[in-house]
mmCIF file of C-alpha atoms in Angstrom:
data_model
loop_
_atom_site.group_PDB
_atom_site.id
_atom_site.type_symbol
_atom_site.label_atom_id
_atom_site.label_comp_id
_atom_site.label_asym_id
_atom_site.label_seq_id
_atom_site.Cartn_x
_atom_site.Cartn_y
_atom_site.Cartn_z
ATOM 1 C CA MET A 951 16.357 44.096 4.288
ATOM 2 C CA GLU A 952 13.242 42.315 5.587
ATOM 3 C CA GLN A 953 12.207 43.201 9.133
ATOM 4 C CA ILE A 954 10.902 40.512 11.474
ATOM 5 C CA LEU A 955 9.247 40.867 14.881
ATOM 6 C CA ILE A 956 9.498 37.866 17.211
ATOM 7 C CA VAL A 957 6.757 37.704 19.866
ATOM 8 C CA GLU A 958 7.599 34.735 22.090
ATOM 9 C CA ASP A 959 7.590 34.558 25.903
ATOM 10 C CA ASP A 960 10.187 31.764 26.068
ATOM 11 C CA GLU A 961 13.186 34.084 26.346
ATOM 12 C CA LEU A 962 15.742 31.457 25.351
ATOM 13 C CA LEU A 963 13.813 30.533 22.210
ATOM 14 C CA ASN A 964 13.198 34.212 21.506
ATOM 15 C CA LYS A 965 16.913 35.061 21.725
ATOM 16 C CA THR A 966 17.927 31.963 19.753
ATOM 17 C CA LEU A 967 15.548 32.831 16.929
ATOM 18 C CA ALA A 968 16.694 36.455 16.910
ATOM 19 C CA TYR A 969 20.361 35.435 16.798
ATOM 20 C CA ASN A 970 19.929 32.994 13.919
ATOM 21 C CA LEU A 971 17.610 35.201 11.869
ATOM 22 C CA THR A 972 19.985 38.147 12.284
ATOM 23 C CA LEU A 973 22.802 35.965 10.949
ATOM 24 C CA SER A 974 20.554 35.163 7.977
ATOM 25 C CA GLY A 975 20.467 38.860 7.112
ATOM 26 C CA TYR A 976 17.130 39.906 8.584
ATOM 27 C CA GLU A 977 16.554 42.935 10.787
ATOM 28 C CA VAL A 978 15.026 41.515 13.966
ATOM 29 C CA ALA A 979 13.124 42.977 16.914
ATOM 30 C CA ARG A 980 11.954 41.020 19.980
ATOM 31 C CA ALA A 981 8.969 41.135 22.325
ATOM 32 C CA LEU A 982 7.979 38.824 25.191
ATOM 33 C CA THR A 983 4.384 39.990 25.676
ATOM 34 C CA CYS A 984 1.406 41.401 23.772
ATOM 35 C CA GLN A 985 2.035 44.806 25.343
ATOM 36 C CA GLU A 986 5.662 44.877 24.191
ATOM 37 C CA ALA A 987 4.573 43.762 20.722
ATOM 38 C CA HIS A 988 2.086 46.632 20.434
ATOM 39 C CA LYS A 989 4.814 49.118 21.405
ATOM 40 C CA LYS A 990 7.150 47.723 18.746
ATOM 41 C CA LEU A 991 4.410 47.823 16.114
ATOM 42 C CA ASP A 992 3.582 51.426 16.975
ATOM 43 C CA THR A 993 7.121 52.583 16.259
ATOM 44 C CA ALA A 994 8.233 50.557 13.239
ATOM 45 C CA ALA A 995 6.958 48.641 10.224
ATOM 46 C CA TYR A 996 7.638 44.899 9.988
ATOM 47 C CA ASP A 997 7.364 42.525 7.067
ATOM 48 C CA LEU A 998 6.662 39.453 9.181
ATOM 49 C CA MET A 999 5.809 38.527 12.770
ATOM 50 C CA LEU A 1000 6.643 35.188 14.386
ATOM 51 C CA LEU A 1001 3.963 34.911 17.055
ATOM 52 C CA ASP A 1002 3.430 32.546 19.961
ATOM 53 C CA ILE A 1003 -0.253 31.816 20.617
ATOM 54 C CA HIS A 1004 -0.002 31.661 24.408
ATOM 55 C CA LEU A 1005 1.503 34.843 25.876
ATOM 56 C CA PRO A 1006 1.607 35.970 29.534
ATOM 57 C CA ASP A 1007 -0.759 38.914 29.031
ATOM 58 C CA GLY A 1008 -3.067 37.685 26.301
ATOM 59 C CA SER A 1009 -3.742 35.483 23.312
ATOM 60 C CA GLY A 1010 -1.602 35.561 20.209
ATOM 61 C CA LEU A 1011 -4.774 34.901 18.206
ATOM 62 C CA ASP A 1012 -6.304 38.139 19.485
ATOM 63 C CA LEU A 1013 -3.052 40.012 18.867
ATOM 64 C CA CYS A 1014 -2.951 38.716 15.297
ATOM 65 C CA ARG A 1015 -6.529 39.864 14.620
ATOM 66 C CA GLN A 1016 -5.726 43.322 16.013
ATOM 67 C CA VAL A 1017 -2.503 43.901 14.096
ATOM 68 C CA LYS A 1018 -3.938 42.654 10.796
ATOM 69 C CA VAL A 1019 -6.361 45.581 10.940
ATOM 70 C CA SER A 1020 -3.612 48.203 11.265
ATOM 71 C CA HIS A 1021 -0.906 46.253 9.371
ATOM 72 C CA PRO A 1022 -2.801 44.236 6.719
ATOM 73 C CA ASP A 1023 0.298 43.510 4.611
ATOM 74 C CA MET A 1024 2.382 42.107 7.460
ATOM 75 C CA LEU A 1025 2.768 38.325 7.372
ATOM 76 C CA VAL A 1026 2.103 36.368 10.578
ATOM 77 C CA ILE A 1027 3.410 32.882 11.354
ATOM 78 C CA PHE A 1028 2.253 31.219 14.570
ATOM 79 C CA LEU A 1029 4.716 29.317 16.749
ATOM 80 C CA THR A 1030 2.901 27.009 19.152
ATOM 81 C CA ALA A 1031 2.896 23.663 20.907
ATOM 82 C CA ASN A 1032 -0.731 23.102 19.877
ATOM 83 C CA ASP A 1033 -0.855 20.654 16.979
ATOM 84 C CA GLN A 1034 -4.571 19.945 16.739
ATOM 85 C CA GLU A 1035 -6.344 20.667 13.466
ATOM 86 C CA TRP A 1036 -8.836 23.025 15.154
ATOM 87 C CA ASP A 1037 -5.984 25.076 16.622
ATOM 88 C CA GLN A 1038 -4.441 25.446 13.181
ATOM 89 C CA ILE A 1039 -7.771 26.485 11.653
ATOM 90 C CA GLN A 1040 -8.132 29.172 14.342
ATOM 91 C CA GLY A 1041 -4.663 30.457 13.482
ATOM 92 C CA TYR A 1042 -5.448 30.738 9.781
ATOM 93 C CA ASP A 1043 -8.821 32.336 10.517
ATOM 94 C CA ALA A 1044 -7.045 34.976 12.640
ATOM 95 C CA GLY A 1045 -5.000 36.015 9.610
ATOM 96 C CA ALA A 1046 -1.813 33.923 9.791
ATOM 97 C CA VAL A 1047 -0.155 32.568 6.655
ATOM 98 C CA ASP A 1048 1.477 29.583 8.375
ATOM 99 C CA TYR A 1049 1.455 27.575 11.584
ATOM 100 C CA ILE A 1050 4.589 25.928 13.003
ATOM 101 C CA THR A 1051 4.407 23.511 15.930
ATOM 102 C CA LYS A 1052 7.098 23.292 18.606
ATOM 103 C CA PRO A 1053 9.664 21.892 18.750
ATOM 104 C CA PHE A 1054 10.822 22.840 15.266
ATOM 105 C CA SER A 1055 14.051 23.084 13.308
ATOM 106 C CA ILE A 1056 15.407 26.635 13.131
ATOM 107 C CA LEU A 1057 17.153 25.690 9.886
ATOM 108 C CA ALA A 1058 13.814 24.601 8.413
ATOM 109 C CA LEU A 1059 12.238 27.866 9.593
ATOM 110 C CA GLN A 1060 15.032 29.861 7.929
ATOM 111 C CA ARG A 1061 14.453 28.003 4.651
ATOM 112 C CA LYS A 1062 10.705 28.587 4.927
ATOM 113 C CA LEU A 1063 11.165 32.328 5.464
ATOM 114 C CA LYS A 1064 13.637 32.578 2.604
ATOM 115 C CA ALA A 1065 11.211 30.833 0.247
ATOM 116 C CA MET A 1066 8.294 32.960 1.446
ATOM 117 C CA PHE A 1067 10.103 36.276 0.972
ATOM 118 C CA HIS A 1068 11.449 35.121 -2.399
ATOM 119 C CA MET A 1069 7.910 34.361 -3.549
ATOM 120 C CA LEU A 1070 6.659 37.753 -2.324
ATOM 121 C CA ASP A 1071 9.478 39.583 -4.111
ATOM 122 C CA HIS A 1072 8.206 38.151 -7.377
ATOM 123 C CA ARG A 1073 4.510 38.718 -6.696
ATOM 124 C CA MET A 1074 4.463 42.098 -4.974
ATOM 125 C CA PRO A 1075 6.088 45.455 -5.771
ATOM 126 C CA LYS A 1076 9.141 46.022 -3.605
ATOM 127 C CA LYS A 1077 8.610 48.331 -0.676
ATOM 128 C CA GLU A 1078 10.413 51.633 -1.106
ATOM 129 C CA VAL A 1079 11.925 52.670 2.213
ATOM 130 C CA TYR A 1080 14.339 55.289 3.549
ATOM 131 C CA ASN A 1081 15.860 54.599 6.970
ATOM 132 C CA ASP A 1082 18.907 56.357 8.440
ATOM 133 C CA GLY A 1083 18.334 55.238 12.018
ATOM 134 C CA THR A 1084 16.607 58.501 12.951
ATOM 135 C CA LEU A 1085 14.161 59.085 10.122
ATOM 136 C CA TYR A 1086 12.136 56.167 8.730
ATOM 137 C CA LEU A 1087 10.011 56.674 5.608
ATOM 138 C CA ASP A 1088 7.930 53.965 3.954
ATOM 139 C CA PHE A 1089 6.832 55.473 0.655
ATOM 140 C CA THR A 1090 4.899 52.362 -0.313
ATOM 141 C CA GLY A 1091 2.799 52.320 2.845
ATOM 142 C CA GLN A 1092 2.873 56.120 3.332
ATOM 143 C CA THR A 1093 4.086 55.862 6.933
ATOM 144 C CA ALA A 1094 6.856 57.773 8.683
ATOM 145 C CA PHE A 1095 8.665 57.735 12.033
ATOM 146 C CA LEU A 1096 11.142 60.144 13.629
ATOM 147 C CA ASN A 1097 13.191 58.705 16.508
ATOM 148 C CA GLY A 1098 10.672 55.870 16.714
ATOM 149 C CA LYS A 1099 7.647 58.173 17.015
ATOM 150 C CA PRO A 1100 4.948 58.373 14.316
ATOM 151 C CA LEU A 1101 5.340 61.361 12.010
ATOM 152 C CA ILE A 1102 2.359 62.897 10.222
ATOM 153 C CA LEU A 1103 3.181 63.939 6.667
ATOM 154 C CA SER A 1104 0.920 65.175 3.898
ATOM 155 C CA ALA A 1105 0.729 63.504 0.475
ATOM 156 C CA LEU A 1106 2.725 66.417 -0.975
ATOM 157 C CA GLU A 1107 5.422 66.032 1.709
ATOM 158 C CA PHE A 1108 5.721 62.307 0.955
ATOM 159 C CA ARG A 1109 6.136 63.073 -2.758
ATOM 160 C CA MET A 1110 8.733 65.736 -1.995
ATOM 161 C CA LEU A 1111 10.691 63.435 0.292
ATOM 162 C CA GLN A 1112 10.540 60.604 -2.215
ATOM 163 C CA LEU A 1113 11.923 62.889 -4.915
ATOM 164 C CA PHE A 1114 14.754 64.015 -2.635
ATOM 165 C CA CYS A 1115 15.593 60.464 -1.484
ATOM 166 C CA GLN A 1116 15.715 59.220 -5.062
ATOM 167 C CA ASN A 1117 18.282 61.929 -5.858
ATOM 168 C CA PRO A 1118 20.729 61.938 -2.901
ATOM 169 C CA GLY A 1119 23.432 64.573 -3.149
ATOM 170 C CA ARG A 1120 21.959 66.053 -6.314
ATOM 171 C CA VAL A 1121 20.873 69.699 -6.344
ATOM 172 C CA LEU A 1122 17.230 69.883 -7.418
ATOM 173 C CA THR A 1123 16.462 73.315 -8.809
ATOM 174 C CA ARG A 1124 13.369 75.213 -7.783
ATOM 175 C CA GLN A 1125 12.004 74.831 -11.307
ATOM 176 C CA GLN A 1126 12.495 71.053 -11.226
ATOM 177 C CA LEU A 1127 10.709 70.767 -7.891
ATOM 178 C CA LEU A 1128 7.822 72.962 -9.041
ATOM 179 C CA GLN A 1129 7.378 70.902 -12.203
ATOM 180 C CA GLU A 1130 7.648 67.517 -10.485
ATOM 181 C CA LEU A 1131 5.464 68.299 -7.480
ATOM 182 C CA TRP A 1132 2.806 70.648 -8.812
ATOM 183 C CA ASP A 1133 2.706 70.752 -12.599
ATOM 184 C CA SER A 1134 1.711 67.092 -12.754
ATOM 185 C CA GLU A 1135 -1.532 68.114 -11.046
ATOM 186 C CA GLU A 1136 -1.941 71.115 -13.361
ATOM 187 C CA LYS A 1137 -1.732 73.512 -10.445
ATOM 188 C CA TYR A 1138 0.161 76.758 -10.773
ATOM 189 C CA VAL A 1139 2.231 77.778 -7.760
ATOM 190 C CA ASP A 1140 5.035 80.253 -7.241
ATOM 191 C CA THR A 1141 8.456 79.853 -5.622
ATOM 192 C CA HIS A 1142 7.140 81.270 -2.349
ATOM 193 C CA THR A 1143 4.835 78.253 -2.024
ATOM 194 C CA LEU A 1144 7.791 75.943 -2.580
ATOM 195 C CA THR A 1145 9.907 77.765 0.024
ATOM 196 C CA THR A 1146 7.086 77.540 2.534
ATOM 197 C CA SER A 1147 6.521 73.833 1.825
ATOM 198 C CA VAL A 1148 10.213 72.971 2.219
ATOM 199 C CA SER A 1149 10.422 75.010 5.442
ATOM 200 C CA ARG A 1150 7.368 73.228 6.880
ATOM 201 C CA LEU A 1151 8.828 69.840 5.942
ATOM 202 C CA ARG A 1152 12.153 70.693 7.574
ATOM 203 C CA GLY A 1153 10.318 71.659 10.743
ATOM 204 C CA LYS A 1154 8.884 68.143 10.889
ATOM 205 C CA ILE A 1155 11.856 65.949 9.974
ATOM 206 C CA GLU A 1156 14.763 67.962 11.394
ATOM 207 C CA LYS A 1157 13.439 68.393 14.942
ATOM 208 C CA ALA A 1158 16.122 66.083 16.297
ATOM 209 C CA GLY A 1159 18.917 68.318 15.002
ATOM 210 C CA HIS A 1160 19.434 65.900 12.130
ATOM 211 C CA PRO A 1161 19.686 68.020 8.938
ATOM 212 C CA CYS A 1162 18.476 66.348 5.751
ATOM 213 C CA ILE A 1163 17.776 69.176 3.300
ATOM 214 C CA ARG A 1164 20.370 71.821 2.395
ATOM 215 C CA THR A 1165 19.486 75.096 0.706
ATOM 216 C CA VAL A 1166 21.711 75.826 -2.270
ATOM 217 C CA TYR A 1167 21.245 79.561 -2.638
ATOM 218 C CA GLY A 1168 20.324 80.769 -6.075
ATOM 219 C CA MET A 1169 19.621 77.217 -7.262
ATOM 220 C CA GLY A 1170 17.405 75.005 -5.128
ATOM 221 C CA TYR A 1171 17.729 72.234 -2.542
ATOM 222 C CA GLN A 1172 19.928 69.212 -1.925
ATOM 223 C CA TRP A 1173 19.161 66.044 0.029
ATOM 224 C CA THR A 1174 22.101 65.377 2.350
ATOM 225 C CA GLY A 1175 20.847 62.051 3.712
ATOM 226 C CA GLY A 1176 21.017 58.673 2.032
ATOM 227 C CA LYS A 1177 18.811 57.132 -0.606
ATOM 228 C CA THR A 1178 15.795 54.847 -0.579
ATOM 229 C CA GLU A 1179 16.372 51.115 -0.176
#
């Protein structure tokens, strides 16, 4: 499910867009200011941002330039009353992929988004994501969040989690995990290293009392959460 962030200080328009885009099947978050937008972007990954140029606490152009540095793959579409050619050029120069002038048809916007995401699905590899409402893992972008807070994971921990999430409910033996996670790099490790690695990973992702990995004694480990999307 594509995730969209709406940054628009007109609260009625903001709510109307959120309502209609949610009905279209998107996961939507809202912000009324630059500050709120930064907070949202710090705690979740979005596929697209609908961004007003004139916000109460800053310029949408500046916000776009800032977020494109930290979120280069996120699409940005400006929503603005400015319809001059120079204004549009500034929007594209800031990193936006489109520029929509107000007032506009929400139906036309929905069709535009649908076409844009359809095109991206055919041109870009699909993002592999796990999200159970508490733990969010983006294996494509190598980012993670626990209860909305950034989670620092090593490359090995991402590979381990990806292997677990791709095999929900299945018991992965110690030998399978050792072969998948270490043998591919031609590194020899023993079962103690695996036990330590799993324990360290649990300490990071199960802090909220939300168990994800179950030890199956004498065999290996089982992922008790869901699977990647």
